[in-house]
Amino acid sequence: MSALATLSNRLTLPYQRGAEFAAIPLGADTAGVTAIGPYGFDEYGARWGQDPQVPAYVIAPRTDIAGDDVGLSIGYTLNGIAGTATVTVPSGTRAGTGFLIPLPSQLDASLRLTSLTAAPRPAGTGSSQWEITALLGTLARLVFLLGAEKDALARVRSDVRKMRFVDKAFGAGLDALGRDMRVRRFPPRPYSYDDATVALWHLDEIVPNGGSVVDQATRTGVPGHPGTVAGAVAGAAGKYATGFAFPATGGAITVAASADFDIGATADATIEAFVSTSVPGDTVPRAIVARRASETAAGSVVPGWSLCVVNARGFNANLLFAICDGAHEIRIFADLSIGDSRFHHVAGIVDRTRQRARLFVDGVQRATASIAALGAVTPPDGVRFGSTAAGNNLAGTIDEVRISKVARTTFHPALGEDDDAYRARLRIFRHWVLPTPANVIAMINQAAPFPTDPAPYQLFEANRATQVAQCPVRIVPATLGIGGALAADGSTARDESVAGTPADDVGFDPSLDLVGYVNAGVDASADPGHGRMQAGAAKMLDALIGRLGTTPGKLVLTHSFDVAGPTPLHAVGRALRLRHTTLAVAALGALAHRAGFAYVRNLGAELAVAVAAGERLLVIGAPAGAVRADAGSAFDLTIAPALPLAGTFSWTVIAPAAGRVHLAAHSADPASLTTPVAARPRVRLVLDGPGDVAVRIEYGRGGRTRSGTLSLRVDPVTLADGHGLDTVGNPDPDPATIVGLPDANFDPAYLVTHPASPAIDFGANPNNAKMQVVTRDALDALVALLVARGTAGRLRVTQALVPGGLGVESVGRRLVLGHETLDAGVLGALASRFFDYVARAGAAVSAFMRPDSWIEIVDAVSSAPLPAEVVVGTPLNLAILPGAPPAGVYNWSTRVIGAGAGSFDTVLRPTAHFTPSKPGLLMLAVTFVQNDSSRAAPYSFELRLKPALDVAATNIPKDQYDIIMNVLDAFHPIGIEVRTDRIRQHVREIVQDPTKAFPAYSFSNFRV
């Protein structure tokens, strides 16, 4: 109607009289009738000097008409006589669409409209729902007709503009937005129980005659309405999964009578089902769903209702909805054939609010009728599918039957995701959201609220107590077969280039870069290179000699430095050829790999080995090649090879703090030598205090520098009373930064009880033997050192676990130690090698461990720590210590830290067998997760209902669950497991059939 004003206002003065129109006022409502007026045309008379000749009246809705057609009755008076005009406004009419009110012919403007009645009456007052306009001239009528088309175009233009916005788009426009976002509509899905459902039968059961079909409305305290199969055939192809076939000879599913199926005098109802049928051979109604003793073609006053297929009104397999209160019967037909053997959704609706009976086919209203005279419908019959008690046998298949106590206006999700549901889901995907726990749960509650709670879900991310133990192992071969070659990391080596090439040895000079190797265990008499090699090769050869141990015989060096080969690295002294007088080459090859050579190959008769390029000088002088020395000691350092004095020497000491070490003149140097000590070819190293130190020599000649380094751990020899040490010898560190606070939520079940030992006196208190596993390992290492040193007497543990203690003694990370013969200062110094912090108070030494895992991977038989090296093919029997932690879940795994590989026989048991299969470094790991229903597992979060809703009576509709899964699939953090076990217990369809928990359309293949 907006075009009427727009076009009329554009007319020039000579035409304005004919284009005049006036709004007719609507008054208050009384008993469903809206008063009109009083009104007159005084303004028109004042402007033009006379009344309008014969006004026409137009009525238009102020809002869109949804649902039923609206019948309007407009009361009027003409010459003192009352009359009524009727107008039907069709369903789907858009707001502002005008309808001409048909009035009797008249000679003047004396006719007055008096009242307005709408049936069914829209919500709100009459004045808020309708507008009436009087067209006072001929041009106004013409403009109204022309403007109607303009208004229609304007509405189309408005609809097109709306299609750009999720909140306003509809139908195909909403689908287009979804395609842009790669979020399609969900396909049609079975119904889920909701609060308006009286009974819902999916009819998926495969049961024999006499078997039962489940009512999804069954819940705690509500027995539901199960059906009994009486001649129907289960397993027929249904709309969803399977349905029941009903033979023409007769068959039914019967449901016992119940007052739940009664339709009160003011109650609404919806009866619906999917049916596939053919054209009946006669005019007898064929029952789809009925609660009526019989159904006849001519109708009757038998109380009840039915949805039937019948040949009637010129349509084969027409759909009939009949309802009767025992006195009045309403029968409406779809006037549409559904006998095409395809599934159709049929629904009969009782709408008391609008006093209408409705009939829908495939979501489209096909018929409606007034039920103003219909009373309560309370027949004594039960509900039957496929026939009535008197016959009315259907030949076809029925699926998904639902009876509701409301007048349904949409059939989502059975007919597909409707616009409202789809729009709500698209809002989630309109923009990217950082998948934090707060954002994820907010999206879920937005997408799936409860009618009684807008935020029914909670996200639990607090993890269960988890302990992870890791143990690095080096997997080594038992032998190296002929032709086999290994790199240092255990991978297969193609050739010696894995150790580099001669180009890596820039400025190589045999006279400066090669040492003459001499070792009583090595025979180099047949070596054309006379045992000459780089310092790195000499170190590896020393390591191999150590690996050979007491093996009888000698290692034979057959080829070292040789500019002519046999391989390029021989020309720079980094490749050797070896064999052994008693040991097979295959076994020698395995030992050489363990010793650390960068390249090892079994040539059959001998072994080829090589080292990577590195420092070319050896710093010699540490006692027997040791890597540890006591503070206060000193020893001379020399260089190999012997270097010409024409070069420059520069010694450098690297220590953690000043005063730990210093250089002095070599013991063989004359006192008169004035050359600075750090510039001499040899020096003496004096170890003043504990810590890690390195001594580096750099030799320069001809513009090139060669270097060598000696690294040592300097151990303290005593700990003064009242002082402390950390594990690397730093004096008096801050213990709080090392020891920390007692372990939060520590469970005493994680403590181990140290077995009795002849080397340890635990005293009478049994708690003195209880400690964490890391504390046990440090204690055992200290005892082993005391035994190796030949220390007489026993180590005393005077205190370990102190239940309720204020410090880490309450969690087994502190020991108070003493010794029967050893000075407390010496004991403290020795203990600092293994404990993270040690403090002395008189004769008592307190030894602490920093926080660590509460479990450890150990040998399942001996409970000893695992060896550092394991042989390919030799199984390890693994367990954790302590052996009886709280109840929980184990997960054994490996973590890649090198080329090593292997496999477990089981990964979810307290013990496991691990079989190494490939050489190299590998981390063995076990994750132990303590059982705790109030927390989530590691690397996961769990979705639950609020505690007040997490009860057996709470039901989550399946379609809402699908949306939740869709949100979680799109927005859960990468690498995080989402647990939905608890909410699945509230989805009846999943409880009955767990395979429905993860429908494909909720996941990424439906978000393409």
Coordinates of C-alpha atoms in Angstrom, one line a residue, residues 436-768:
T436 CA 39.6 -21.6 23.5
P437 CA 37.5 -23.6 26.1
A438 CA 35.4 -20.5 26.9
N439 CA 34.7 -19.9 23.2
V440 CA 33.9 -23.5 22.4
I441 CA 31.4 -23.9 25.3
A442 CA 29.8 -20.5 24.4
M443 CA 29.2 -21.7 20.8
I444 CA 27.7 -25.0 22.0
N445 CA 25.3 -23.3 24.4
Q446 CA 24.4 -20.8 21.7
A447 CA 23.7 -23.6 19.2
A448 CA 22.0 -26.1 21.5
P449 CA 20.1 -24.4 24.4
F450 CA 17.5 -26.1 26.5
P451 CA 14.0 -24.6 26.8
T452 CA 14.6 -24.3 30.5
D453 CA 18.2 -23.3 30.5
P454 CA 20.0 -21.2 27.8
A455 CA 23.4 -22.6 28.9
P456 CA 22.9 -26.3 29.8
Y457 CA 26.4 -27.5 29.0
Q458 CA 29.7 -27.3 30.8
L459 CA 33.2 -28.0 29.5
F460 CA 35.7 -29.8 31.8
E461 CA 39.3 -29.4 30.9
A462 CA 41.0 -29.8 34.3
N463 CA 43.1 -32.9 33.7
R464 CA 43.3 -36.0 35.7
A465 CA 46.5 -36.6 37.7
T466 CA 48.9 -37.8 35.1
Q467 CA 52.4 -39.1 35.4
V468 CA 54.8 -39.6 32.5
A469 CA 57.9 -41.7 32.7
Q470 CA 60.5 -41.6 30.0
C471 CA 63.7 -43.6 29.5
P472 CA 66.1 -43.0 26.6
V473 CA 67.7 -46.1 25.3
R474 CA 70.3 -46.7 22.6
I475 CA 69.4 -49.7 20.5
V476 CA 72.5 -51.4 19.2
P477 CA 73.1 -54.4 16.9
A478 CA 74.4 -57.7 18.3
T479 CA 76.5 -58.1 15.1
L480 CA 77.1 -56.3 11.8
G481 CA 76.8 -58.7 8.9
I482 CA 79.1 -58.8 5.9
G483 CA 78.4 -55.8 3.7
G484 CA 76.4 -54.1 6.5
A485 CA 77.1 -50.5 7.2
L486 CA 75.9 -48.2 10.0
A487 CA 76.1 -44.5 10.7
A488 CA 76.6 -43.1 14.2
D489 CA 72.8 -42.6 14.7
G490 CA 72.0 -46.3 13.8
S491 CA 70.8 -45.6 10.3
T492 CA 72.1 -47.6 7.4
A493 CA 75.1 -45.8 5.8
R494 CA 75.6 -45.8 2.1
D495 CA 79.4 -45.1 2.3
E496 CA 81.9 -43.3 4.4
S497 CA 80.6 -39.9 3.3
V498 CA 78.2 -40.0 6.3
A499 CA 81.4 -39.1 8.2
G500 CA 82.1 -36.2 5.8
T501 CA 84.7 -35.7 3.1
P502 CA 88.3 -34.5 3.0
A503 CA 87.0 -31.1 2.0
D504 CA 85.8 -30.7 5.7
D505 CA 89.5 -30.8 6.8
V506 CA 90.5 -27.3 5.6
G507 CA 94.2 -26.8 5.7
F508 CA 95.0 -30.4 6.6
D509 CA 98.7 -30.9 7.3
P510 CA 99.9 -34.4 8.2
S511 CA 102.8 -33.0 10.3
L512 CA 100.5 -31.0 12.5
D513 CA 97.2 -32.9 12.4
L514 CA 98.0 -36.5 13.0
V515 CA 98.9 -38.3 16.2
G516 CA 100.9 -41.5 16.4
Y517 CA 98.5 -44.0 18.1
V518 CA 100.1 -46.3 20.6
N519 CA 98.2 -48.8 22.8
A520 CA 99.3 -52.1 24.2
G521 CA 96.0 -53.6 23.1
V522 CA 96.5 -52.6 19.4
D523 CA 98.9 -54.2 16.9
A524 CA 99.8 -51.7 14.2
S525 CA 102.9 -53.4 12.9
A526 CA 101.4 -54.1 9.5
D527 CA 99.9 -50.7 9.1
P528 CA 101.5 -48.7 6.3
G529 CA 100.4 -45.5 8.0
H530 CA 102.2 -46.6 11.2
G531 CA 99.2 -45.8 13.4
R532 CA 98.9 -42.2 12.4
M533 CA 95.5 -40.7 12.6
Q534 CA 93.6 -37.6 13.7
A535 CA 92.8 -37.0 17.3
G536 CA 89.1 -37.9 16.9
A537 CA 90.0 -41.3 15.5
A538 CA 92.4 -41.9 18.4
K539 CA 89.6 -41.1 20.9
M540 CA 87.2 -43.5 19.2
L541 CA 89.9 -46.2 19.1
D542 CA 90.4 -45.8 22.8
A543 CA 86.6 -46.2 23.3
L544 CA 86.7 -49.4 21.2
I545 CA 89.5 -50.8 23.3
G546 CA 87.4 -50.0 26.4
R547 CA 84.5 -51.9 24.8
L548 CA 86.7 -54.9 24.1
G549 CA 87.5 -55.2 27.8
T550 CA 88.9 -58.5 28.7
T551 CA 88.3 -60.1 25.3
P552 CA 91.3 -62.3 24.5
G553 CA 93.5 -61.3 21.7
K554 CA 94.5 -58.0 20.2
L555 CA 92.9 -55.4 18.0
V556 CA 94.8 -55.2 14.7
L557 CA 95.1 -51.8 12.9
T558 CA 95.7 -52.8 9.3
H559 CA 95.4 -49.3 7.7
S560 CA 95.4 -45.8 9.0
F561 CA 96.6 -42.6 7.3
D562 CA 97.5 -43.1 3.6
V563 CA 97.3 -40.4 1.0
A564 CA 96.6 -43.1 -1.6
G565 CA 93.6 -44.5 0.1
P566 CA 92.0 -47.0 0.2
T567 CA 89.2 -44.4 0.7
P568 CA 89.3 -40.6 0.6
L569 CA 89.1 -40.2 4.4
H570 CA 92.3 -42.3 4.8
A571 CA 94.1 -39.4 3.1
V572 CA 93.2 -37.1 6.1
G573 CA 93.6 -39.6 8.9
R574 CA 89.9 -40.0 9.7
A575 CA 89.4 -43.6 8.3
L576 CA 90.8 -46.9 9.7
R577 CA 90.8 -50.6 8.8
L578 CA 90.5 -53.0 11.7
R579 CA 90.2 -56.6 12.6
H580 CA 90.7 -58.7 15.8
T581 CA 92.8 -61.7 16.4
T582 CA 90.0 -63.7 18.2
L583 CA 86.8 -61.7 17.6
A584 CA 84.7 -62.1 14.5
V585 CA 84.5 -59.0 12.3
A586 CA 80.7 -59.0 12.6
A587 CA 80.9 -58.8 16.4
L588 CA 83.8 -56.2 16.2
G589 CA 81.6 -54.1 13.9
A590 CA 78.8 -54.0 16.5
L591 CA 81.3 -52.9 19.2
A592 CA 82.8 -50.2 16.9
H593 CA 79.3 -48.8 16.3
R594 CA 78.7 -48.8 20.1
A595 CA 82.0 -47.0 20.7
G596 CA 80.8 -44.1 18.6
F597 CA 82.4 -44.3 15.1
A598 CA 80.5 -42.2 12.6
Y599 CA 80.8 -44.9 10.0
V600 CA 81.2 -48.7 10.4
R601 CA 81.2 -51.3 7.5
N602 CA 81.9 -55.0 7.6
L603 CA 84.1 -55.7 4.6
G604 CA 84.2 -59.5 5.4
A605 CA 87.9 -59.8 6.2
E606 CA 88.2 -56.5 8.1
L607 CA 86.3 -53.6 9.3
A608 CA 86.2 -50.1 7.8
V609 CA 85.5 -47.3 10.3
A610 CA 85.6 -43.5 10.1
V611 CA 85.1 -40.5 12.3
A612 CA 83.6 -37.1 11.5
A613 CA 85.8 -34.0 11.3
G614 CA 86.5 -32.3 14.6
E615 CA 89.3 -31.0 16.8
R616 CA 92.7 -32.1 15.6
L617 CA 94.6 -31.8 18.9
L618 CA 94.6 -34.1 21.9
V619 CA 95.0 -32.7 25.4
I620 CA 96.6 -35.4 27.4
G621 CA 97.2 -35.6 31.1
A622 CA 93.9 -36.4 33.0
P623 CA 94.4 -39.5 35.1
A624 CA 93.8 -42.6 32.9
G625 CA 91.5 -40.6 30.6
A626 CA 89.0 -39.9 33.5
V627 CA 86.3 -37.4 33.0
R628 CA 86.0 -36.6 36.8
A629 CA 88.6 -35.4 39.3
D630 CA 88.6 -34.3 42.9
A631 CA 88.9 -30.7 43.9
G632 CA 92.4 -29.9 45.2
S633 CA 94.1 -32.2 42.7
A634 CA 96.5 -31.1 39.9
F635 CA 98.1 -32.7 36.9
D636 CA 100.2 -31.8 33.9
L637 CA 98.7 -31.3 30.4
T638 CA 100.5 -31.9 27.1
I639 CA 99.5 -31.8 23.5
A640 CA 99.5 -34.5 20.9
P641 CA 100.8 -34.4 18.3
A642 CA 104.0 -32.7 19.3
L643 CA 103.8 -29.3 17.6
P644 CA 106.6 -27.1 16.4
L645 CA 107.5 -24.2 18.8
A646 CA 107.4 -21.9 15.8
G647 CA 103.6 -21.6 16.2
T648 CA 101.6 -19.8 18.9
F649 CA 100.1 -21.6 21.9
S650 CA 97.0 -20.3 23.8
W651 CA 95.5 -22.1 26.8
T652 CA 92.0 -21.1 27.9
V653 CA 90.1 -22.3 31.0
I654 CA 86.3 -22.3 31.0
A655 CA 84.7 -22.6 34.4
P656 CA 81.3 -21.8 36.0
A657 CA 82.8 -19.3 38.4
A658 CA 86.1 -17.7 39.2
G659 CA 88.4 -19.5 41.6
R660 CA 87.4 -23.1 40.5
V661 CA 90.5 -23.8 38.5
H662 CA 93.7 -22.2 37.3
L663 CA 96.7 -22.9 35.1
A664 CA 100.3 -23.2 36.5
A665 CA 103.7 -24.0 35.1
H666 CA 104.2 -27.6 33.9
S667 CA 106.1 -29.6 36.6
A668 CA 108.9 -30.2 34.1
D669 CA 109.3 -26.5 33.2
P670 CA 112.3 -24.7 34.6
A671 CA 111.5 -22.0 37.1
S672 CA 113.5 -19.6 35.1
L673 CA 111.1 -19.8 32.1
T674 CA 109.5 -16.4 31.6
T675 CA 107.0 -17.3 28.9
P676 CA 103.5 -16.7 30.2
V677 CA 102.0 -20.0 31.3
A678 CA 99.0 -19.7 29.0
A679 CA 101.3 -19.3 26.0
R680 CA 103.5 -22.4 26.7
P681 CA 103.2 -25.8 24.9
R682 CA 102.5 -27.5 28.2
V683 CA 100.8 -26.5 31.4
R684 CA 99.7 -27.8 34.8
L685 CA 95.9 -27.7 35.7
V686 CA 95.1 -27.0 39.3
L687 CA 91.5 -27.9 40.4
D688 CA 90.6 -25.5 43.2
G689 CA 86.9 -26.1 43.5
P690 CA 84.0 -28.2 42.2
G691 CA 82.1 -27.7 39.0
D692 CA 82.3 -28.4 35.3
V693 CA 85.4 -27.1 33.7
A694 CA 86.9 -27.2 30.2
V695 CA 90.5 -26.6 29.2
R696 CA 91.1 -25.6 25.6
I697 CA 94.4 -25.3 23.6
E698 CA 94.6 -23.3 20.4
Y699 CA 97.7 -23.6 18.2
G700 CA 98.2 -21.1 15.4
R701 CA 100.6 -21.4 12.5
G702 CA 100.5 -20.3 8.9
G703 CA 97.3 -18.3 9.4
R704 CA 95.4 -21.4 10.6
T705 CA 94.3 -22.4 14.1
R706 CA 94.1 -26.0 15.4
S707 CA 92.4 -26.7 18.7
G708 CA 91.8 -29.4 21.3
T709 CA 89.6 -29.5 24.5
L710 CA 89.6 -31.4 27.7
S711 CA 86.3 -31.4 29.7
L712 CA 86.2 -32.4 33.4
R713 CA 83.7 -32.6 36.2
V714 CA 85.5 -31.5 39.4
D715 CA 83.9 -33.1 42.4
P716 CA 84.0 -31.7 45.9
V717 CA 85.9 -33.7 48.5
T718 CA 84.1 -32.4 51.6
L719 CA 81.1 -30.3 52.6
A720 CA 81.6 -27.8 55.4
D721 CA 79.2 -27.8 58.3
G722 CA 76.3 -25.4 57.7
H723 CA 76.7 -25.3 53.9
G724 CA 75.2 -26.9 50.9
L725 CA 76.0 -28.1 47.4
D726 CA 74.0 -28.7 44.2
T727 CA 74.7 -31.6 41.9
V728 CA 77.3 -29.8 39.8
G729 CA 79.2 -28.5 42.9
N730 CA 77.9 -25.0 43.2
P731 CA 78.3 -23.9 46.8
D732 CA 75.3 -22.7 48.8
P733 CA 72.7 -22.4 46.0
D734 CA 69.2 -21.3 46.9
P735 CA 67.5 -24.6 47.9
A736 CA 64.0 -23.2 47.2
T737 CA 64.7 -22.9 43.5
I738 CA 65.9 -26.5 43.4
V739 CA 63.7 -28.4 45.8
G740 CA 60.5 -26.4 45.4
L741 CA 57.3 -27.1 47.3
P742 CA 55.8 -30.4 48.3
D743 CA 54.2 -32.1 45.2
A744 CA 50.6 -31.0 44.9
N745 CA 47.9 -33.7 45.3
F746 CA 50.6 -36.3 46.0
D747 CA 49.2 -39.7 46.7
P748 CA 51.3 -41.9 49.1
A749 CA 50.6 -44.8 46.8
Y750 CA 53.3 -43.5 44.5
L751 CA 56.0 -44.0 47.2
V752 CA 58.3 -47.0 47.0
T753 CA 59.6 -48.9 49.9
H754 CA 63.4 -49.6 49.5
P755 CA 64.2 -53.2 50.1
A756 CA 66.4 -54.2 53.0
S757 CA 70.1 -53.9 52.0
P758 CA 73.3 -54.9 53.9
A759 CA 74.9 -51.6 52.9
I760 CA 72.1 -49.5 54.4
D761 CA 70.8 -49.1 57.9
F762 CA 67.2 -47.7 57.8
G763 CA 66.7 -47.9 61.6
A764 CA 63.5 -49.0 63.3
N765 CA 61.1 -46.5 61.7
P766 CA 59.5 -48.2 58.6
N767 CA 58.9 -44.7 57.0
N768 CA 62.7 -44.4 56.7

